[in-house]
mmCIF file with all atom_site columns, C-alpha atoms in Angstrom:
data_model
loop_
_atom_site.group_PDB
_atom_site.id
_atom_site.type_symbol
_atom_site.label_atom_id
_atom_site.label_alt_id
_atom_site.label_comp_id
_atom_site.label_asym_id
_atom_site.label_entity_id
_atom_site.label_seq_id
_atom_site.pdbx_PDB_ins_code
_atom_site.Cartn_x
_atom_site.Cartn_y
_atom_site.Cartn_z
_atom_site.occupancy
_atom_site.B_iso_or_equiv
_atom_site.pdbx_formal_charge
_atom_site.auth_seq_id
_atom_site.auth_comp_id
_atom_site.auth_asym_id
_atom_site.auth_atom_id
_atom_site.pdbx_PDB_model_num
ATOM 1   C CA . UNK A 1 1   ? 17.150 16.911  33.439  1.00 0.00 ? 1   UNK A CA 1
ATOM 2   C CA . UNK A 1 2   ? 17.698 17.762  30.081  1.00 0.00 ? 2   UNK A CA 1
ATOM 3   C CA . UNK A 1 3   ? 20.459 20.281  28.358  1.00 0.00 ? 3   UNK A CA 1
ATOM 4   C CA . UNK A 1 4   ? 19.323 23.237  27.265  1.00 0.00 ? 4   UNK A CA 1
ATOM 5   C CA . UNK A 1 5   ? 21.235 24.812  24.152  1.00 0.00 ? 5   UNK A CA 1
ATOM 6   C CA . UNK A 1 6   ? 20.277 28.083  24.452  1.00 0.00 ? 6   UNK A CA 1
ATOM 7   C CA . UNK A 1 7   ? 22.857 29.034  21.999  1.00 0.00 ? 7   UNK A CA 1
ATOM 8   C CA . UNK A 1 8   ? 22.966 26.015  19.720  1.00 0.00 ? 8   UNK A CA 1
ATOM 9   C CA . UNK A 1 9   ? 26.647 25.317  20.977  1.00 0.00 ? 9   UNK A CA 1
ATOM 10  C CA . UNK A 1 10  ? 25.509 21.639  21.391  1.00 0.00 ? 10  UNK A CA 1
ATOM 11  C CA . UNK A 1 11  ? 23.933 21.027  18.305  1.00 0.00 ? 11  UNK A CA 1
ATOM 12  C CA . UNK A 1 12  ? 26.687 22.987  16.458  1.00 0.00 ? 12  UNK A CA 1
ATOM 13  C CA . UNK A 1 13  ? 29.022 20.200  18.659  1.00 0.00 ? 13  UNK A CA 1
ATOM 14  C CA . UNK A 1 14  ? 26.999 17.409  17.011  1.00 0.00 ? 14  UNK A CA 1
ATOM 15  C CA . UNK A 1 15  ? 26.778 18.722  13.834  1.00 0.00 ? 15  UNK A CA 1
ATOM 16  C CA . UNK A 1 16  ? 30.771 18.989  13.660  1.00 0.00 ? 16  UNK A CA 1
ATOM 17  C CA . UNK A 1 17  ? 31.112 15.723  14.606  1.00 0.00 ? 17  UNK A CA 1
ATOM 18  C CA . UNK A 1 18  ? 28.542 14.557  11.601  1.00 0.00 ? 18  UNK A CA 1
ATOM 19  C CA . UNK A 1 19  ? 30.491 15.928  9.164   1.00 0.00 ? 19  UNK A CA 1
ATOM 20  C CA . UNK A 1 20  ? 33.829 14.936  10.588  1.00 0.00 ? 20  UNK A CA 1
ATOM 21  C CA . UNK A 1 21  ? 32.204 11.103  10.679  1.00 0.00 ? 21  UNK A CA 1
ATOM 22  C CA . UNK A 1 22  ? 31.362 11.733  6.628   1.00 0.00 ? 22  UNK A CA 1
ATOM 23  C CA . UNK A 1 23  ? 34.512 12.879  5.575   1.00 0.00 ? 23  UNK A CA 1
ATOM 24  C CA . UNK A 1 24  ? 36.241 10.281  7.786   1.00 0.00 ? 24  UNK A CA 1
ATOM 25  C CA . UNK A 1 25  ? 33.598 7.251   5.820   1.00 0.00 ? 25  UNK A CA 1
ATOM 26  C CA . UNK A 1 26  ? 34.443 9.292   2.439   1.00 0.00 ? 26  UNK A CA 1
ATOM 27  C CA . UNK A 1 27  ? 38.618 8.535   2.833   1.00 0.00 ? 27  UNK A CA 1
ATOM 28  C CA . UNK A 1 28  ? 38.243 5.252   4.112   1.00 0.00 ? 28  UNK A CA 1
ATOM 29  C CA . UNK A 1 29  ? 36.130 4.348   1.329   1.00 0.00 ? 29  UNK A CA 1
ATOM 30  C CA . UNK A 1 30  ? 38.160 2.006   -1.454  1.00 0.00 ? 30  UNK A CA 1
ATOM 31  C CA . UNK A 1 31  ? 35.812 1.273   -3.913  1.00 0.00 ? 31  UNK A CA 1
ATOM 32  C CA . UNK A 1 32  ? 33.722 -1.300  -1.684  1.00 0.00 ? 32  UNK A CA 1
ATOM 33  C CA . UNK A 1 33  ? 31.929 -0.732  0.831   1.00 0.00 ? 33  UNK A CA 1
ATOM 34  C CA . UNK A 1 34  ? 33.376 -1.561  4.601   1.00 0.00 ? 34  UNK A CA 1
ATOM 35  C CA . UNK A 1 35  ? 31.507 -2.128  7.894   1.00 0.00 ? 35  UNK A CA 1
ATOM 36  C CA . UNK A 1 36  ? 33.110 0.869   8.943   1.00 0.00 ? 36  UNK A CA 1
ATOM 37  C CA . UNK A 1 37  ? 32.487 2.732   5.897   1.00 0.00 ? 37  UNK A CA 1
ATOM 38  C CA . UNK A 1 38  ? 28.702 2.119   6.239   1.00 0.00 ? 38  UNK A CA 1
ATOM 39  C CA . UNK A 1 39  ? 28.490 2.497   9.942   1.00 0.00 ? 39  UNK A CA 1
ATOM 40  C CA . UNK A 1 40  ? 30.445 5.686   9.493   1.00 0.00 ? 40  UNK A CA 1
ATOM 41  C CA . UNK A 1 41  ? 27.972 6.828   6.924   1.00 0.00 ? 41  UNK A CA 1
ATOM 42  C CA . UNK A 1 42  ? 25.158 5.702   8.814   1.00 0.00 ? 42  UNK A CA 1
ATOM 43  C CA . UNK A 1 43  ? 26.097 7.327   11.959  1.00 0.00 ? 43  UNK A CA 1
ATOM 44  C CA . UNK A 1 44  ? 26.861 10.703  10.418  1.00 0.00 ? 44  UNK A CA 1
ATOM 45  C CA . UNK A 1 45  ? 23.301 10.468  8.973   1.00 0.00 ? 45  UNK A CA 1
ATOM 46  C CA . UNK A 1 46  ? 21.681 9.517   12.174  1.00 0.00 ? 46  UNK A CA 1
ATOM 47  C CA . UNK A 1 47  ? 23.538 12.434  14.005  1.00 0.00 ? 47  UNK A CA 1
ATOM 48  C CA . UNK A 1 48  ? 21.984 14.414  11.553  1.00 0.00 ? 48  UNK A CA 1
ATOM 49  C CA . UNK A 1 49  ? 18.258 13.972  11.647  1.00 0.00 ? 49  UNK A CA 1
ATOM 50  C CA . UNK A 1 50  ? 19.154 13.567  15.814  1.00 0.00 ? 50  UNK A CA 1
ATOM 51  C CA . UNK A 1 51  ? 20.020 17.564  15.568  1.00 0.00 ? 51  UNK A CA 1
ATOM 52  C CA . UNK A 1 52  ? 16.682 18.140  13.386  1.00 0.00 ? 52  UNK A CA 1
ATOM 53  C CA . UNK A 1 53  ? 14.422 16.564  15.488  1.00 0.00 ? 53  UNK A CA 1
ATOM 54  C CA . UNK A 1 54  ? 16.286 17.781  19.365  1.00 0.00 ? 54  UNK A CA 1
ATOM 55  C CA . UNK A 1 55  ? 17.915 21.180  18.340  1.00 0.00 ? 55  UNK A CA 1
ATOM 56  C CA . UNK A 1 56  ? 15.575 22.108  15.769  1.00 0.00 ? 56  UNK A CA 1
ATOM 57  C CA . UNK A 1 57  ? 15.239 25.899  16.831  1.00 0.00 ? 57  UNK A CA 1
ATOM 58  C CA . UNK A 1 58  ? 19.297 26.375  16.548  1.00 0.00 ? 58  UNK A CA 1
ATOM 59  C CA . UNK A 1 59  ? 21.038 27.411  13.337  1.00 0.00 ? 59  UNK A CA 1
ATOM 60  C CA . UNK A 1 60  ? 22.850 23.682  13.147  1.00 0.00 ? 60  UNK A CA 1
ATOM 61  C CA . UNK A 1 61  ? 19.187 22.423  12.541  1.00 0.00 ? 61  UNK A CA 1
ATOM 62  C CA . UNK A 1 62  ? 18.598 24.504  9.478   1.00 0.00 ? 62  UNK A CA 1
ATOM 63  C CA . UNK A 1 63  ? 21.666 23.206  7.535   1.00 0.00 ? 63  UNK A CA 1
ATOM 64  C CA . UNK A 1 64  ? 21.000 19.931  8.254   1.00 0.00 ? 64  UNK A CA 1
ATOM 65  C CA . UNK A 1 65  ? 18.831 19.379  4.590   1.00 0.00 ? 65  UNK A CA 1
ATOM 66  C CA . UNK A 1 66  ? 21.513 20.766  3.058   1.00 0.00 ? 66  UNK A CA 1
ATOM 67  C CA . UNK A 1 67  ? 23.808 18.542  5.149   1.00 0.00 ? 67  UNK A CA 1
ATOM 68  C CA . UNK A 1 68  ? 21.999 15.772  4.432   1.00 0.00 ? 68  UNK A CA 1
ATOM 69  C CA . UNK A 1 69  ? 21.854 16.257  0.682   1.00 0.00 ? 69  UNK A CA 1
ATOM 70  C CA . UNK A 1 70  ? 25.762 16.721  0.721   1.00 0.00 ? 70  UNK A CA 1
ATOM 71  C CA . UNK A 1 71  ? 26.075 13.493  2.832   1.00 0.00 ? 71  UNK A CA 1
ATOM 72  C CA . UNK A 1 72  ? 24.130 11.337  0.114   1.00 0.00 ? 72  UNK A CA 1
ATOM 73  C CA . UNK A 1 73  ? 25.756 12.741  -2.751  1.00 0.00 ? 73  UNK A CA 1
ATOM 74  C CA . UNK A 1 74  ? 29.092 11.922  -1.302  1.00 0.00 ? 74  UNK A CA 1
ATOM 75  C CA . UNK A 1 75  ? 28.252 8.497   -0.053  1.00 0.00 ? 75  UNK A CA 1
ATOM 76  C CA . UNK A 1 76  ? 27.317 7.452   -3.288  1.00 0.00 ? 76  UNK A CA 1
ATOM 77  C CA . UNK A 1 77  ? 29.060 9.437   -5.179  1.00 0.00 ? 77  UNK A CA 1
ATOM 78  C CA . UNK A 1 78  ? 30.166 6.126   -7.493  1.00 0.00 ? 78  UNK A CA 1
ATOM 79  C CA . UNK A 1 79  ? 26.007 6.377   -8.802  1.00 0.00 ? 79  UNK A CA 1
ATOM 80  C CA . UNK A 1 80  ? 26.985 9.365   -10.764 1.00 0.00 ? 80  UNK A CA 1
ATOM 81  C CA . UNK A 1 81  ? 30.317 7.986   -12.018 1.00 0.00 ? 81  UNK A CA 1
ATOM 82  C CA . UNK A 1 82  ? 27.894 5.293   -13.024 1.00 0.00 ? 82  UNK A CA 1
ATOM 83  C CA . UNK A 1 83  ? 29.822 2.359   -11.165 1.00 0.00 ? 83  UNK A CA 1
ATOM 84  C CA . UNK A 1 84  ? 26.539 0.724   -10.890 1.00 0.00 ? 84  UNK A CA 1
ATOM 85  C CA . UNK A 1 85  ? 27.428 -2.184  -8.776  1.00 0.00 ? 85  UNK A CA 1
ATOM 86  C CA . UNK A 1 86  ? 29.782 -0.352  -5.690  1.00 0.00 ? 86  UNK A CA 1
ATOM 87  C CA . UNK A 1 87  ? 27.004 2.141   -6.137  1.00 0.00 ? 87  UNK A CA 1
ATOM 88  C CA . UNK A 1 88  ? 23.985 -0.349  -5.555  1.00 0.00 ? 88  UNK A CA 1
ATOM 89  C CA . UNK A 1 89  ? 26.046 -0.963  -2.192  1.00 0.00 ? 89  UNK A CA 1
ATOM 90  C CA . UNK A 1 90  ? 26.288 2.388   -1.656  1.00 0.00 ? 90  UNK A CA 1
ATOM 91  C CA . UNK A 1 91  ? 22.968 3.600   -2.028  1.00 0.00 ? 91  UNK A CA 1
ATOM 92  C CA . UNK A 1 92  ? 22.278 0.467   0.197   1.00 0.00 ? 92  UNK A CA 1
ATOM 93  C CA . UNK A 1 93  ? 23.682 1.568   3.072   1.00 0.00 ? 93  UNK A CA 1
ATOM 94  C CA . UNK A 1 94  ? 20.865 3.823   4.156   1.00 0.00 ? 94  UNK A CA 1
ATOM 95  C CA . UNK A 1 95  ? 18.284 1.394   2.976   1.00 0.00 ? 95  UNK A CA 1
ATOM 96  C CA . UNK A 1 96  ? 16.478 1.763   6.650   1.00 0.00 ? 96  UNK A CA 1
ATOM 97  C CA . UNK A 1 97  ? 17.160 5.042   8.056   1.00 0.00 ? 97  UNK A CA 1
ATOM 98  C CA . UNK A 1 98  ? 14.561 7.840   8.268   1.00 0.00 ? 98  UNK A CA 1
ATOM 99  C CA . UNK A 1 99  ? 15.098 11.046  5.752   1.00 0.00 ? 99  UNK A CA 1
ATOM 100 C CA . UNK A 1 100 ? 12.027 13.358  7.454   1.00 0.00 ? 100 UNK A CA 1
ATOM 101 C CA . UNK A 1 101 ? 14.676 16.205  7.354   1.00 0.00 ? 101 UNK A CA 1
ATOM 102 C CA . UNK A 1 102 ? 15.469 15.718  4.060   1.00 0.00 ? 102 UNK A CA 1
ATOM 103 C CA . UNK A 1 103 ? 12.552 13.970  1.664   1.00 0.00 ? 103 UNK A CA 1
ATOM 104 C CA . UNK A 1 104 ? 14.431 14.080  -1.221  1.00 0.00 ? 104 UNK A CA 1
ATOM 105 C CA . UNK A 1 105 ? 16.637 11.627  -0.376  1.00 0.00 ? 105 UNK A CA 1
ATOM 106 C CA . UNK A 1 106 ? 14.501 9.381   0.338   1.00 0.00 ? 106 UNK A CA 1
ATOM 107 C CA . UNK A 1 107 ? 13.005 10.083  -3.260  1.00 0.00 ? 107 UNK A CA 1
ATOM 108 C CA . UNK A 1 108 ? 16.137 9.727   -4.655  1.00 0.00 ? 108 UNK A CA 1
ATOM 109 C CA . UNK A 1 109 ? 17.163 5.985   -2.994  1.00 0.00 ? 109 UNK A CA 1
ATOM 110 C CA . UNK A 1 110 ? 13.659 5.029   -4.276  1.00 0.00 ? 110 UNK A CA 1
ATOM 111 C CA . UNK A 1 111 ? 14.760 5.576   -7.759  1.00 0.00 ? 111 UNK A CA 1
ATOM 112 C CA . UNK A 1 112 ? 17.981 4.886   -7.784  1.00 0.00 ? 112 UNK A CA 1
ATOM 113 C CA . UNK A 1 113 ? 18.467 2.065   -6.018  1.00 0.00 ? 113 UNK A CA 1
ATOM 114 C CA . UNK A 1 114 ? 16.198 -0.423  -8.043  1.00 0.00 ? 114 UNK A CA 1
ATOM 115 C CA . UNK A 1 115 ? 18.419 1.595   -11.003 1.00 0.00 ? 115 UNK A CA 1
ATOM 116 C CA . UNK A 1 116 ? 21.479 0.992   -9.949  1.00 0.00 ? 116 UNK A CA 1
ATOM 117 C CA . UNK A 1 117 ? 21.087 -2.593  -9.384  1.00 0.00 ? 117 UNK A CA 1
ATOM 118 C CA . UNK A 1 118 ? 19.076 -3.465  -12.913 1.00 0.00 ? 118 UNK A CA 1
ATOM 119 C CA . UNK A 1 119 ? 22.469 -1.911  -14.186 1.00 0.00 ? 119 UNK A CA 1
ATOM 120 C CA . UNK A 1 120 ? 24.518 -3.799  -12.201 1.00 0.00 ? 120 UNK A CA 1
ATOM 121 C CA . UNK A 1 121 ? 22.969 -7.029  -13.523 1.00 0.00 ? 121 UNK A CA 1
ATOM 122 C CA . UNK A 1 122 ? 23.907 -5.886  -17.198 1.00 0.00 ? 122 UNK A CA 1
ATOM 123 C CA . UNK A 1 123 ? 27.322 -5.016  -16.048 1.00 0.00 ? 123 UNK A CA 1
ATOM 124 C CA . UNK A 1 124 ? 27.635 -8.671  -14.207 1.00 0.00 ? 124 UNK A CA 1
ATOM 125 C CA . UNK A 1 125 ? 26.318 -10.438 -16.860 1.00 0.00 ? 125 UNK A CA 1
ATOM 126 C CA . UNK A 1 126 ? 28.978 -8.366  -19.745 1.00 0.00 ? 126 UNK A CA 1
ATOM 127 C CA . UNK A 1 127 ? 31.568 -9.290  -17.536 1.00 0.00 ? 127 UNK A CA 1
ATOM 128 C CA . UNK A 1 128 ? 30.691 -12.781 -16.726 1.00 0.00 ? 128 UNK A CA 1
ATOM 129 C CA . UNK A 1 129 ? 29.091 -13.195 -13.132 1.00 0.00 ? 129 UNK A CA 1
ATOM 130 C CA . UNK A 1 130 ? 26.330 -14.596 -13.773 1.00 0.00 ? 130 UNK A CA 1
ATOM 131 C CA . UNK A 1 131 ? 25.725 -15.903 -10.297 1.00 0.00 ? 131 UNK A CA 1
ATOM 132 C CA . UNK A 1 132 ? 25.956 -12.500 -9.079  1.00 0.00 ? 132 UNK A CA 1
ATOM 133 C CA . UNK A 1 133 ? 23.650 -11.065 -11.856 1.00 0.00 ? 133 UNK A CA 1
ATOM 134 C CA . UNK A 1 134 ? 20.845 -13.812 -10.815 1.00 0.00 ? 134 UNK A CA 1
ATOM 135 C CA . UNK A 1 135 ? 21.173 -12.547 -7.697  1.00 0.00 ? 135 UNK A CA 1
ATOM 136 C CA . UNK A 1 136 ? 20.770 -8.926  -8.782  1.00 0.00 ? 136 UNK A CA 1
ATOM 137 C CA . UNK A 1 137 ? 17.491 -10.435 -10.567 1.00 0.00 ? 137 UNK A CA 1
ATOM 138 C CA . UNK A 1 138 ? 16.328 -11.889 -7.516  1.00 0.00 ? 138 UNK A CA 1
ATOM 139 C CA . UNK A 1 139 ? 16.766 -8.647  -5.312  1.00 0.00 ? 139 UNK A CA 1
ATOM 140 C CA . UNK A 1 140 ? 14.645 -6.419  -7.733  1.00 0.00 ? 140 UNK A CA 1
ATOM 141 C CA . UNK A 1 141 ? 11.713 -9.603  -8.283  1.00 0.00 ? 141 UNK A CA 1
ATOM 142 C CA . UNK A 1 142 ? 11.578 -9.326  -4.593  1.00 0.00 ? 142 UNK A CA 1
ATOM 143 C CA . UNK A 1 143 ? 12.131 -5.530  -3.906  1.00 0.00 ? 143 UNK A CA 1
ATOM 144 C CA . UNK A 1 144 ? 10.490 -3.770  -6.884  1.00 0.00 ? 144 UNK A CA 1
ATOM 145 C CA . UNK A 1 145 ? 8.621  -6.163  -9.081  1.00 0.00 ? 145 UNK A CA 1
ATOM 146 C CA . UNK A 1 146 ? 7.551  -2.882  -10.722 1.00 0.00 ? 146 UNK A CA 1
ATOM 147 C CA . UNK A 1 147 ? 11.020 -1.961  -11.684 1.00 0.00 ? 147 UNK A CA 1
ATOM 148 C CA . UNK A 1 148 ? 11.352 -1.658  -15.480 1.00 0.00 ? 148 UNK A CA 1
ATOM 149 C CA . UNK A 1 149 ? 10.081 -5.340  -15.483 1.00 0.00 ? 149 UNK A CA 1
ATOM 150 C CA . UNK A 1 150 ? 10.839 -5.541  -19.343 1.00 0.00 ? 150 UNK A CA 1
ATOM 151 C CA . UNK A 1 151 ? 14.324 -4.946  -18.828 1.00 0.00 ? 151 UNK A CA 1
ATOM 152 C CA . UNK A 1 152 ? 14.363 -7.384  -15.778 1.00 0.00 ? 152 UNK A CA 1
ATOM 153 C CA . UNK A 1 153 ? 13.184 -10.027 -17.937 1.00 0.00 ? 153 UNK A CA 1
ATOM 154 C CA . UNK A 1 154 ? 15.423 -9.009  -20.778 1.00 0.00 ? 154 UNK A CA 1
ATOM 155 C CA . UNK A 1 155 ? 18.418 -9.622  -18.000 1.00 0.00 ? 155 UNK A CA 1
ATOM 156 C CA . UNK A 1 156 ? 17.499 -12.785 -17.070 1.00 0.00 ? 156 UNK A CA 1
ATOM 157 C CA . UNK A 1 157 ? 16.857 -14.365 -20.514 1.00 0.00 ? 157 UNK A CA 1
ATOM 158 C CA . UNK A 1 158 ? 20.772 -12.750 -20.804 1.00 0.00 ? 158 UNK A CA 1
ATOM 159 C CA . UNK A 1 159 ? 21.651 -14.641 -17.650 1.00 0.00 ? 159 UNK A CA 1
ATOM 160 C CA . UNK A 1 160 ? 20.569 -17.834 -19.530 1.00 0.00 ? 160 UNK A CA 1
ATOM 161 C CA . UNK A 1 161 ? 22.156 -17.359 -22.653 1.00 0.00 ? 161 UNK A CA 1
ATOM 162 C CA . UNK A 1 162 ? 25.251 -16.182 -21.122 1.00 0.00 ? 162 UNK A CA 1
ATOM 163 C CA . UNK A 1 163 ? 24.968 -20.000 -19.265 1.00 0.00 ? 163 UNK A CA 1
ATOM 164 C CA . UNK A 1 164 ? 24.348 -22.032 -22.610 1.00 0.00 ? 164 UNK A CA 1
ATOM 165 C CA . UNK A 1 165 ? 27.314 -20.108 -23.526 1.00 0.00 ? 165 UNK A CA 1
ATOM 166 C CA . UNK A 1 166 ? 29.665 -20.879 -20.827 1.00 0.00 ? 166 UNK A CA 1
ATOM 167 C CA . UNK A 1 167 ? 28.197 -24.763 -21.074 1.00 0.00 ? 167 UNK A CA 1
ATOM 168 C CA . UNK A 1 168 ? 29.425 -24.662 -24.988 1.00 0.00 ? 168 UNK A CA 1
ATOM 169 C CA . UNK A 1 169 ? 32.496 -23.287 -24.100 1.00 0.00 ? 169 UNK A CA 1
ATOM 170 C CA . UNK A 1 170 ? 32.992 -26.168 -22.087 1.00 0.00 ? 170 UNK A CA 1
#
């Protein structure tokens, strides 16, 4: 038999423990992103749409966009600061879950994503990583050939100059 929640005690139960999960992922977070940091993150978010789609007649359910919207920003809160790289990881660690409570999101990973990592290849390749920044190349070829493909190839003709210049350097 299933648990009725007449009241929306249960979801409210869940709920709690969703944001307890975020804020828990949000101080263990150290400028990389952990296992745990993701998992916590991801768990929050799947507790989340879990109280949309089984509770959705209690008043838990009808914060849970809002919720959600909070939970993204502070996840990846680095994309704003503009900390492209941490916040390419970021942004990555809902790459697979469902957003049907909250669309926007889902939106907003679609653009930002491909955005954050096409800056992170210009930040890799000013600072030196050039293995890292072919990488980055590789990822958006493969993910979103669409991607500002001007300023993809623009990186990678970077990423070989920045190589003839570490070769003369040698």
């Amino acid at each position: 038999a299933r648990w009725e929640d007449t009241d929306g005690s249960i979801a409210e139960i869940h709920f709690d423990y969703a944001a307890q999960l975020a804020a828990d992922a949000d101080e263990s977070y150290s400028g990389t992103v952990t296992d745990e940091v993701s998992e916590a993150f991801r768990k929050a978010q799947e507790t989340y749409a879990f109280i949309a789609d089984d509770f959705a007649d209690t008043p838990s359910a009808a914060q849970v966009p809002d919720a959600l919207v909070e939970l993204y920003d502070l996840a990846t809160g680095d994309y704003q600061a503009e900390n492209w790289c941490s916040a390419f990881d970021q942004i990555g660690m809902f790459d697979d879950l469902t957003w049907d409570a909250a669309p926007d999101i889902a939106e907003r990973i679609e653009e930002e994503r491909p955005d954050a990592a096409l800056n992170c290849g210009w930040a890799q390749v000013d600072s030196g990583d050039l293995d890292d920044a072919d990488e980055t190349v590789e990822f958006l070829e493969a993910n979103y050939p669409d991607h500002e493909a001007v300023d993809v190839e623009k990186l990678t003709k970077h990423i070989g100059a920045g190589r003839i210049e570490q070769q003369m350097e040698l």
